[in-house]
mmCIF file of C-alpha atoms (C1' of nucleotides) in Angstrom:
data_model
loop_
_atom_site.group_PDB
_atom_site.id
_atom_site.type_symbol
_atom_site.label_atom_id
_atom_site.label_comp_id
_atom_site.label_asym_id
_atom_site.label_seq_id
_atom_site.Cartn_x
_atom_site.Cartn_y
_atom_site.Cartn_z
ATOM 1 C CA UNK A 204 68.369 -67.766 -11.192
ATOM 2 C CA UNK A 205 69.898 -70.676 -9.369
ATOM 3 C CA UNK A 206 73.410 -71.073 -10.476
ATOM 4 C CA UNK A 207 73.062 -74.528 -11.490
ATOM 5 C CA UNK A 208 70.791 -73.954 -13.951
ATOM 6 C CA UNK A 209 72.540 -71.088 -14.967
ATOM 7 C CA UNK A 210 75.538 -72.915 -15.712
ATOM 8 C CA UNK A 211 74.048 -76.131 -17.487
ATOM 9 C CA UNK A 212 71.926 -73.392 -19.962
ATOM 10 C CA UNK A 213 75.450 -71.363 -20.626
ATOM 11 C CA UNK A 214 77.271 -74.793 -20.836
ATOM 12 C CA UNK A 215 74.512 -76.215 -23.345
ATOM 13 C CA UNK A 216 73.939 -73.283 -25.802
ATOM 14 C CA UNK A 217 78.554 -73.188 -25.606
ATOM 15 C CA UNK A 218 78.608 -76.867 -26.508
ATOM 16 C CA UNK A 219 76.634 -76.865 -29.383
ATOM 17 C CA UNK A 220 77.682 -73.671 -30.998
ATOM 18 C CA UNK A 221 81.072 -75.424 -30.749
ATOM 19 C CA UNK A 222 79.675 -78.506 -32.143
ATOM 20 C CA UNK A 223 78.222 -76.409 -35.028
ATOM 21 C CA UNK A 224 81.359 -74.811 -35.367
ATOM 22 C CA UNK A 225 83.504 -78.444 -36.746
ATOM 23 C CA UNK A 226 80.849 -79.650 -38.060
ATOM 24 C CA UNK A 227 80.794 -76.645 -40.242
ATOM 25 C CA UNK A 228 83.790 -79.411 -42.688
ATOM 26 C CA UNK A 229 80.642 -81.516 -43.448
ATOM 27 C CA UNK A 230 78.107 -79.706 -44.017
ATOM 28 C CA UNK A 231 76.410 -80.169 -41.497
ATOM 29 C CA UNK A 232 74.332 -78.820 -38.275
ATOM 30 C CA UNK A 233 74.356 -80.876 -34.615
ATOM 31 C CA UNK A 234 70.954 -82.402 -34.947
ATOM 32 C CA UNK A 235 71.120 -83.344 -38.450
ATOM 33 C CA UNK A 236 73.913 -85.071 -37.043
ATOM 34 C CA UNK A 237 72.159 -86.130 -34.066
ATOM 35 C CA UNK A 238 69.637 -87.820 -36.489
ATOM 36 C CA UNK A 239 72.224 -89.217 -38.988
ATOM 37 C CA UNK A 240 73.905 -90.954 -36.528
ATOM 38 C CA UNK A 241 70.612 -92.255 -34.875
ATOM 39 C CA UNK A 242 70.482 -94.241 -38.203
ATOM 40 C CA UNK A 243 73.406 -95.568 -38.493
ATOM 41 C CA UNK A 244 73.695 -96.971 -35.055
ATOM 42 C CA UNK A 245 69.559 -98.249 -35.203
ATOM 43 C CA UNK A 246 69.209 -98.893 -39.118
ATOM 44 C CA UNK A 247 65.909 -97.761 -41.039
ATOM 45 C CA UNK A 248 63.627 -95.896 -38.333
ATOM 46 C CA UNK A 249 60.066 -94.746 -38.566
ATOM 47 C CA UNK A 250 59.727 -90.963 -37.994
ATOM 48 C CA UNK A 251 57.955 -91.598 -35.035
ATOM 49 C CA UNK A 252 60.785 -94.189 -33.775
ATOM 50 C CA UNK A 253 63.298 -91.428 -34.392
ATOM 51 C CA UNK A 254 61.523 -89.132 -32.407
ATOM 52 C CA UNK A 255 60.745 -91.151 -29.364
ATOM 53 C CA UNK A 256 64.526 -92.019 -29.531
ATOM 54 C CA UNK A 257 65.853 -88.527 -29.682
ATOM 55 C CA UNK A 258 63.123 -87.238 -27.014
ATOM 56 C CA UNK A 259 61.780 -84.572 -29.153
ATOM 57 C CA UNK A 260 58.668 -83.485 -30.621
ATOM 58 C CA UNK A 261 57.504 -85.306 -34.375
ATOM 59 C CA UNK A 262 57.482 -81.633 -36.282
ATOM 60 C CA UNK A 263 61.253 -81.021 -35.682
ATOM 61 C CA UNK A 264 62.141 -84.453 -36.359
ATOM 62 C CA UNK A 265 59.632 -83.980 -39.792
ATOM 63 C CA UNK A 266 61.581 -80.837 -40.402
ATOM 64 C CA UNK A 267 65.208 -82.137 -40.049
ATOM 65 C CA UNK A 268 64.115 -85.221 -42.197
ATOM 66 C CA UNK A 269 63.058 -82.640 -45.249
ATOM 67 C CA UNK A 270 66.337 -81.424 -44.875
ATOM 68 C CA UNK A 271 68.452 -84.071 -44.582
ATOM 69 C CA UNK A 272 66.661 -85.836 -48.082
ATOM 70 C CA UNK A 273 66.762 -82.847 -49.830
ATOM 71 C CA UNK A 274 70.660 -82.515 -49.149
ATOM 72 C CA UNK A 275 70.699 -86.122 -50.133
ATOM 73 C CA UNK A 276 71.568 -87.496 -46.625
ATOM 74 C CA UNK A 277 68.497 -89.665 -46.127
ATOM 75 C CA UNK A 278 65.438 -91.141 -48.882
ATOM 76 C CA UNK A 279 61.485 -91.391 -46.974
ATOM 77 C CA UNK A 280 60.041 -94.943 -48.184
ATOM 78 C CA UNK A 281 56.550 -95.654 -47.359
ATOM 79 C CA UNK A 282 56.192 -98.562 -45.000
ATOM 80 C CA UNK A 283 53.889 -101.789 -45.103
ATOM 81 C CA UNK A 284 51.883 -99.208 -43.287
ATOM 82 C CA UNK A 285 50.822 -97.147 -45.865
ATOM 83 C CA UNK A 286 50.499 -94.574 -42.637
ATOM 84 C CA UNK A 287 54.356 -94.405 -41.565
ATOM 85 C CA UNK A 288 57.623 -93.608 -43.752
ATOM 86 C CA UNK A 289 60.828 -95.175 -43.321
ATOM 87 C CA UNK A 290 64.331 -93.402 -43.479
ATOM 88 C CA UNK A 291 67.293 -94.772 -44.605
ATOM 89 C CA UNK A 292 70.597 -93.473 -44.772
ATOM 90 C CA UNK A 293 71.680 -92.902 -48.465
ATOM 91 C CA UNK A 294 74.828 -94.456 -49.467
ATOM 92 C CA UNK A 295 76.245 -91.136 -49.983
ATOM 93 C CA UNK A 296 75.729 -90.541 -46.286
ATOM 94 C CA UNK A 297 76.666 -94.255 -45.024
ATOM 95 C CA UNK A 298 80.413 -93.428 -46.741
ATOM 96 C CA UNK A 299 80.624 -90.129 -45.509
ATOM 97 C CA UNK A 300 79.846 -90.846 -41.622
ATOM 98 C CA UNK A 301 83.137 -92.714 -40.578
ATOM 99 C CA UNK A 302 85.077 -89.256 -41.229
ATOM 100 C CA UNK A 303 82.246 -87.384 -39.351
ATOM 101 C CA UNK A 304 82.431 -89.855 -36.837
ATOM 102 C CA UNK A 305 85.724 -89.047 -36.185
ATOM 103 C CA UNK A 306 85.433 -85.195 -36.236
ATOM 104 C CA UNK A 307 82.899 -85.970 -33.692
ATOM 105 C CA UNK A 308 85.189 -88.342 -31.349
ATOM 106 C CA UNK A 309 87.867 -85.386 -31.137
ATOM 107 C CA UNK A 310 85.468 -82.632 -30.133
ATOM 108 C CA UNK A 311 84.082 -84.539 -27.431
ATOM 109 C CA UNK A 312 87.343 -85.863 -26.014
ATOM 110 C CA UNK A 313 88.703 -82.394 -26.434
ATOM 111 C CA UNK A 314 85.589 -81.334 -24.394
ATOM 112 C CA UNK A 315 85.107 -84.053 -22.304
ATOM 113 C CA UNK A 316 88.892 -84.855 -21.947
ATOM 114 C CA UNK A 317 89.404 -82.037 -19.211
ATOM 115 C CA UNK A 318 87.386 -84.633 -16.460
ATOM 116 C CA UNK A 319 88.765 -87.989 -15.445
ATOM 117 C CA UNK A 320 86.710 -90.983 -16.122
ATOM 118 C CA UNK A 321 85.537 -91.021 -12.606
ATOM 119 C CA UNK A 322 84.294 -87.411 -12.736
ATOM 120 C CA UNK A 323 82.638 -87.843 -16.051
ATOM 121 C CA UNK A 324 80.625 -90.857 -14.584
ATOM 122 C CA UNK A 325 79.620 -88.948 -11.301
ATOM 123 C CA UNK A 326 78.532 -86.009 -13.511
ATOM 124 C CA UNK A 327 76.368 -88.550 -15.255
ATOM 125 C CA UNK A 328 75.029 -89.855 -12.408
ATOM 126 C CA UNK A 329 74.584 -86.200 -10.953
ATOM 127 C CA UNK A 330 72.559 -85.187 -13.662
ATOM 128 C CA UNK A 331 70.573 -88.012 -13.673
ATOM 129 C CA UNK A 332 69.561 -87.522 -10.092
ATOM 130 C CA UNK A 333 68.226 -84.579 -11.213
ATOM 131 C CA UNK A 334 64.494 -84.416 -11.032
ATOM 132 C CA UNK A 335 62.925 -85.602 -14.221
ATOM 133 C CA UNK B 1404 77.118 -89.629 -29.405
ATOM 134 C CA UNK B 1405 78.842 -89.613 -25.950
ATOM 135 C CA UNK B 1406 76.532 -89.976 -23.240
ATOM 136 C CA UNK B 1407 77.573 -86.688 -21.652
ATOM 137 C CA UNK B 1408 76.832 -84.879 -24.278
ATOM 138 C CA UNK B 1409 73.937 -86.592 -24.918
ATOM 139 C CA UNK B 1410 72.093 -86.374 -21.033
ATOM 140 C CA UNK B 1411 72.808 -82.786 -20.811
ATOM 141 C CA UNK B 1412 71.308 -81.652 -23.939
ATOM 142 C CA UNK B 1413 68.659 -83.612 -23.119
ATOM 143 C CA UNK B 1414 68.154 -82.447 -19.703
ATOM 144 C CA UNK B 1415 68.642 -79.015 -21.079
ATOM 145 C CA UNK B 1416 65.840 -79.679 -23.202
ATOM 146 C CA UNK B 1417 63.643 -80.969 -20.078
ATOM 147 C CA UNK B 1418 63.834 -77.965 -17.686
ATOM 148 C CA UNK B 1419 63.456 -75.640 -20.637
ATOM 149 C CA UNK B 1420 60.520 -77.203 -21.432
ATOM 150 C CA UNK B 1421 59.614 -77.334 -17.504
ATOM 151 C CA UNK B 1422 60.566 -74.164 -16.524
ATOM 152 C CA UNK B 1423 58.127 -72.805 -19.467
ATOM 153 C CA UNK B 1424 55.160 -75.092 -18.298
ATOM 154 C CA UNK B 1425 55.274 -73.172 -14.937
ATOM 155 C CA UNK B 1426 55.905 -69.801 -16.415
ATOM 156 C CA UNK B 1427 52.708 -69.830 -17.977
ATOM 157 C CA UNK B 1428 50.562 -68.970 -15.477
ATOM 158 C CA UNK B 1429 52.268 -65.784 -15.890
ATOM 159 C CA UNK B 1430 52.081 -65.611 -19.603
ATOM 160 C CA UNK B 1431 55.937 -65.430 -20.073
ATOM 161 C CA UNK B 1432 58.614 -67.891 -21.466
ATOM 162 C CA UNK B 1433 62.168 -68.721 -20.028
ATOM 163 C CA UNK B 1434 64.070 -66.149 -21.750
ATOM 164 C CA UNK B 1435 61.996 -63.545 -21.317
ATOM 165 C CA UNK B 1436 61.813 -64.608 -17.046
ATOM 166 C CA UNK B 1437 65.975 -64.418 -17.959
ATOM 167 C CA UNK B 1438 65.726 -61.011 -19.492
ATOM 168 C CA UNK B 1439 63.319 -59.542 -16.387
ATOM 169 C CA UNK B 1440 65.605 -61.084 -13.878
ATOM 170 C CA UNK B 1441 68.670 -59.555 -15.336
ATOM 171 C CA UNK B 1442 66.753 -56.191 -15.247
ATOM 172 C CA UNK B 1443 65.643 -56.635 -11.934
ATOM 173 C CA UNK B 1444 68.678 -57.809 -9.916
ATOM 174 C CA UNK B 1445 71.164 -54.857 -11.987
ATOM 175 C CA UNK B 1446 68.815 -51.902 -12.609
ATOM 176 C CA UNK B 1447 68.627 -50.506 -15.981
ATOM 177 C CA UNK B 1448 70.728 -51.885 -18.619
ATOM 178 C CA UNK B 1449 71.595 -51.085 -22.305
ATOM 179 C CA UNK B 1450 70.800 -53.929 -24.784
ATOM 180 C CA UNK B 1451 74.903 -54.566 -24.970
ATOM 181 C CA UNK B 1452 75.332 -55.134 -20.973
ATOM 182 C CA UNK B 1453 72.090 -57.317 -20.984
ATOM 183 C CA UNK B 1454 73.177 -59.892 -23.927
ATOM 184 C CA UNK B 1455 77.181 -59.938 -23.082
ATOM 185 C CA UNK B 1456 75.402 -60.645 -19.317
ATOM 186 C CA UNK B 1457 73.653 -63.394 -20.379
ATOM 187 C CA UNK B 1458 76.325 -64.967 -22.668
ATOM 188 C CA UNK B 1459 74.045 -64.617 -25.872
ATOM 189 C CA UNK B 1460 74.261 -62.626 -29.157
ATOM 190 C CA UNK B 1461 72.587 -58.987 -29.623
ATOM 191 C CA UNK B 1462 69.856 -60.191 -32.248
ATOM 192 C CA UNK B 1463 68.088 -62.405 -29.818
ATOM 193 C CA UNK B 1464 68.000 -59.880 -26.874
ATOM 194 C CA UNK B 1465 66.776 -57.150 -29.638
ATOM 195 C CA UNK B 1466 63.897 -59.417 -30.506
ATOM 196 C CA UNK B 1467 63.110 -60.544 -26.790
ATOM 197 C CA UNK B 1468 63.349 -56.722 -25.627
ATOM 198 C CA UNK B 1469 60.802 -55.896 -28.672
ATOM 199 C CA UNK B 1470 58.221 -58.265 -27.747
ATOM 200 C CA UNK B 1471 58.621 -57.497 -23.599
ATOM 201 C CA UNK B 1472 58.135 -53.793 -24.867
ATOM 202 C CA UNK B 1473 55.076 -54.778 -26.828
ATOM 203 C CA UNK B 1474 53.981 -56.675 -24.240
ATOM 204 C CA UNK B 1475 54.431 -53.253 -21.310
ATOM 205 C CA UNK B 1476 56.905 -55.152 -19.055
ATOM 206 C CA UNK B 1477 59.826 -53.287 -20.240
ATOM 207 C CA UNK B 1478 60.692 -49.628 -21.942
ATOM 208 C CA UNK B 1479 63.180 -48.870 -23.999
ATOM 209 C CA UNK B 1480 64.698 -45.106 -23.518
ATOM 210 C CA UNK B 1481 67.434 -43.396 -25.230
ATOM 211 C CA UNK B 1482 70.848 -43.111 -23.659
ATOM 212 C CA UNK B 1483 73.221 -40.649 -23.664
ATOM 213 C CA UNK B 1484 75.094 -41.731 -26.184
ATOM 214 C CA UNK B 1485 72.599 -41.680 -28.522
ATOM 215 C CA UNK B 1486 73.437 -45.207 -30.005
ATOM 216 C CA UNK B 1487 72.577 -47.186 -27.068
ATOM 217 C CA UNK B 1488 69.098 -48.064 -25.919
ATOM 218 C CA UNK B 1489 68.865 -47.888 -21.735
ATOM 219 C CA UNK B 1490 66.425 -50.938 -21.050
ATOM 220 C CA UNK B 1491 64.002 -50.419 -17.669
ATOM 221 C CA UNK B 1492 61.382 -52.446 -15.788
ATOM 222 C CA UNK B 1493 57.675 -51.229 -16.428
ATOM 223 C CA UNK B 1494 55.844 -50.623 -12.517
ATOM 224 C CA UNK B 1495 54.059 -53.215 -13.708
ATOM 225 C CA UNK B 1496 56.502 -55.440 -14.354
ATOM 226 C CA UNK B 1497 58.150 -54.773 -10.626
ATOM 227 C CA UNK B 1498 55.006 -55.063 -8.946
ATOM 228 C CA UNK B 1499 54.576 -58.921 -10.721
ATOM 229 C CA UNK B 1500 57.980 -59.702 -10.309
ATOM 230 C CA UNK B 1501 58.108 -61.140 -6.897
ATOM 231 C CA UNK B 1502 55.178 -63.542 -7.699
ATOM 232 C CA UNK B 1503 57.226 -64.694 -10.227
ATOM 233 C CA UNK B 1504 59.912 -64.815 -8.567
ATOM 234 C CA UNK B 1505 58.477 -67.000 -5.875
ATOM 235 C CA UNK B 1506 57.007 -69.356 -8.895
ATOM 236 C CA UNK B 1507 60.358 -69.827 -10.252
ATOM 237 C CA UNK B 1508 62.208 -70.424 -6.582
ATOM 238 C CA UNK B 1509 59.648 -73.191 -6.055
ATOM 239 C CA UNK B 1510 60.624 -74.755 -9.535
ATOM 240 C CA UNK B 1511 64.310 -74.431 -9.148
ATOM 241 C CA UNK B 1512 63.782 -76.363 -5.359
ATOM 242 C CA UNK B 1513 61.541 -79.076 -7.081
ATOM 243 C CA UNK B 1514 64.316 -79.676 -9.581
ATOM 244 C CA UNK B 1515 67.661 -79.504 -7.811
ATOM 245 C CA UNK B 1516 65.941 -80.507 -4.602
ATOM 246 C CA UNK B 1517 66.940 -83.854 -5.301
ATOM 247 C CA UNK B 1518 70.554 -83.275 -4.706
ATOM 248 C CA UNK B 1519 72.528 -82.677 -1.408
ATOM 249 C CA UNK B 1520 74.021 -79.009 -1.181
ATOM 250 C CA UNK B 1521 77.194 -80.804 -1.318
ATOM 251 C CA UNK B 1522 76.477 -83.085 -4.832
ATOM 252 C CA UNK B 1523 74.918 -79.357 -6.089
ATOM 253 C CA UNK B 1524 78.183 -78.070 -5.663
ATOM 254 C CA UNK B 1525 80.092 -80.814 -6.929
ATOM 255 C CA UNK B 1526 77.758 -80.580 -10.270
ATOM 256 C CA UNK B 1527 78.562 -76.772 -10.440
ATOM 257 C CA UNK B 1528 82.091 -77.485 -10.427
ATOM 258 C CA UNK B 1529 81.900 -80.251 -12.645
ATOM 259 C CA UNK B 1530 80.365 -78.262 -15.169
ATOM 260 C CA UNK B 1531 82.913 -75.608 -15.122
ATOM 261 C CA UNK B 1532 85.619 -77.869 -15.637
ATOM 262 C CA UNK B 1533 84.592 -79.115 -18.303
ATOM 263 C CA UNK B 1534 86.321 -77.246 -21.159
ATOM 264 C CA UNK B 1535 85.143 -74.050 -22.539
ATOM 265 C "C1'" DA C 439 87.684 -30.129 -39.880
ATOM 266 C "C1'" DG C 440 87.023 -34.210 -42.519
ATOM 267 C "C1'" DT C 441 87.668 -38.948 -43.147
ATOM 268 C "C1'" DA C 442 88.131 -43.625 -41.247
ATOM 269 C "C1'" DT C 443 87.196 -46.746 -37.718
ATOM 270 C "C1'" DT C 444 84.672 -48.507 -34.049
ATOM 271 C "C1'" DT C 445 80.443 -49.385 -31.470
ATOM 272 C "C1'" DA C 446 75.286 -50.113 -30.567
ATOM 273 C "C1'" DT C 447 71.399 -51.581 -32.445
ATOM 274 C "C1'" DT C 448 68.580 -53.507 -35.885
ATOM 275 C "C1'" DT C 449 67.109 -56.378 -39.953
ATOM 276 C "C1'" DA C 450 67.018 -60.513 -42.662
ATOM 277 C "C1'" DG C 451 67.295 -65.193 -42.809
ATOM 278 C "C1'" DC C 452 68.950 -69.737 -41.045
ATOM 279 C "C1'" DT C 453 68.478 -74.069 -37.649
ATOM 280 C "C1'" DA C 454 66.028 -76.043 -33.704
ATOM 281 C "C1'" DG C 455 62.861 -76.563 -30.306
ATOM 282 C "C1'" DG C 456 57.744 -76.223 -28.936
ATOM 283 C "C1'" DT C 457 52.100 -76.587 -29.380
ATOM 284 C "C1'" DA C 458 47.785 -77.070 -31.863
ATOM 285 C "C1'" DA C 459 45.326 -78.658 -35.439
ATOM 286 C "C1'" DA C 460 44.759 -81.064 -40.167
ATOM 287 C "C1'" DT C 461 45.007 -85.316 -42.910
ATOM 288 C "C1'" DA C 462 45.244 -90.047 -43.981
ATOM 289 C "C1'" DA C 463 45.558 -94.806 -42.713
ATOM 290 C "C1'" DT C 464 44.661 -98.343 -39.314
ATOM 291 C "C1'" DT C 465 42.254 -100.492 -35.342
ATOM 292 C "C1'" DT C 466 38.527 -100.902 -32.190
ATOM 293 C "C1'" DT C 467 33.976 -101.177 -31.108
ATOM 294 C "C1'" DA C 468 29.078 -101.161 -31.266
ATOM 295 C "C1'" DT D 1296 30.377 -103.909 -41.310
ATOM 296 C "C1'" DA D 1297 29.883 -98.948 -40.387
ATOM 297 C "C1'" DA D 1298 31.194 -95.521 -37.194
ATOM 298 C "C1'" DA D 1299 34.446 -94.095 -33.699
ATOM 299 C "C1'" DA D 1300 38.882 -93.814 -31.910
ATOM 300 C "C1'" DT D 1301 43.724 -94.063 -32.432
ATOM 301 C "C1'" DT D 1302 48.138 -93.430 -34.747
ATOM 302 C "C1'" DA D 1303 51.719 -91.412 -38.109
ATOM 303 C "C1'" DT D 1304 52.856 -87.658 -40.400
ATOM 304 C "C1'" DT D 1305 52.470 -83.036 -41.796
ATOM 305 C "C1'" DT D 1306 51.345 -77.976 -41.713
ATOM 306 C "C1'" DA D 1307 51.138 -73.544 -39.566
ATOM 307 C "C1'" DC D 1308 52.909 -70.673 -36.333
ATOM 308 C "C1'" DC D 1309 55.320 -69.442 -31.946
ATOM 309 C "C1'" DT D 1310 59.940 -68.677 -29.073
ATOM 310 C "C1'" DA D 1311 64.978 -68.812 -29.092
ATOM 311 C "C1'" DG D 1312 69.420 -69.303 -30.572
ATOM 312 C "C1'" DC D 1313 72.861 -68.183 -34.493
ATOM 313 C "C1'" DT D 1314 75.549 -65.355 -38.482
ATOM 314 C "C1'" DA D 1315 75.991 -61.674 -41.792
ATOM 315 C "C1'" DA D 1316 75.115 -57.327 -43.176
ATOM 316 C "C1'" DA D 1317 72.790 -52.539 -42.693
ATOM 317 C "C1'" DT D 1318 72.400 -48.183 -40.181
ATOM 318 C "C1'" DA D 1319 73.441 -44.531 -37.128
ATOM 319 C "C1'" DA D 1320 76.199 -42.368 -33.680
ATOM 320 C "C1'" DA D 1321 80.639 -41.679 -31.474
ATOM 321 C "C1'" DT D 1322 85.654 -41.785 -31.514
ATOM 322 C "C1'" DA D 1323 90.216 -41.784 -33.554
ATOM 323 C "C1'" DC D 1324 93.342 -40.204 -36.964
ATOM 324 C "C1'" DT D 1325 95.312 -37.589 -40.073
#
DNA sequence: AGTATTTATTTAGCTAGGTAAATAATTTTA
DNA sequence: TAAAATTATTTACCTAGCTAAATAAATACT
């Protein structure tokens, strides 16, 4: 296999076992964070709104959503269309967030930290450049 | 999220996804392509080598390694040491490989094609330095 | 030799992604 | 306006990773 996708698989599946790993303190799992924090930075999203946005398919994001309200993290209200549902963050969730927040911060400068500022933008560029 | 973070798990996601559209024309998924590799490039292998090889943990090879068996492109034969399971390429298997092979080389060019040898490299190290 | 520890594999059960197809509500169209 | 097409969500089921715990064989230690 080509070495660079090698390395960006190993790399991935590394990075979010570690990011599983402190978020293990809240509870919680990557992309119920990844979803949480969706919210919070967008407001009250449609399922389908969340999904486009997080570039996944709608029965994960339906999944993840069952979770999260039936851990109390986010309430489903139907929408003026009576076809979509609406999540919200709970207040529960909108208090806890700053300190997960800044769990989050660390890990990635800790990860992240290792490149300068010019690296970490030519990596982003690199990948980018990257068919797709 | 950090963009970082947040472009290579989603790129991740992409060639995943990708790399299993063009693996079905030979009715096999990524992993599995991962697993046949590995058996192809070092010869037979016991479950251990193959999943500390590949950086993942021992369940997920079992399962893979059960379904390639069911599916005749691998065998699983007893070792010496009776605990361990030696893990071999069916004929079969080795006669498709170098289709596949090809398939996948033609993938990996389309992808990474669209960076210089030079900004490849560059990515690779990149990646490595970033901790972990 | 007999017990304790380690090692290899497997099983059970979780999150997280995917596709395909079902359902219900809305829009479009004839 | 009635039928057809589209859209939002869900359900069912697949691969693919993980951890924890079970089992069986080999090794180490009295």
């Amino acid at each position: 296999m080509n070495p660079i996708f090698h390395a960006l698989f190993q790399k991935n599946r590394y990075l979010t076992n570690c990011l599983n790993e402190v978020l293990k303190q809240h509870h919680l799992y990557s992309s119920q964070w990844t979803i949480l924090y969706c919210l919070h930075k967008n407001g009250p999203m449609t399922l389908t709104q969340i999904w486009k946005y997080l570039n996944v398919e709608a029965p994960s994001i339906t999944r993840a959503i069952t979770r999260l309200e039936a851990l109390g993290w986010v309430q489903r209200l139907d929408g003026e269309d009576k076809r979509e549902k609406i999540v919200t963050l709970s207040t529960q969730a909108e208090e806890r967030l700053p300190a997960i927040t800044a769990t989050i911060r660390a890990f990635e400068e800790e990860m992240v930290g290792s490149l300068t500022a010019e690296e970490q933008e030519q990596f982003l560029k690199l990948l980018e450049k990257m068919k797709g």
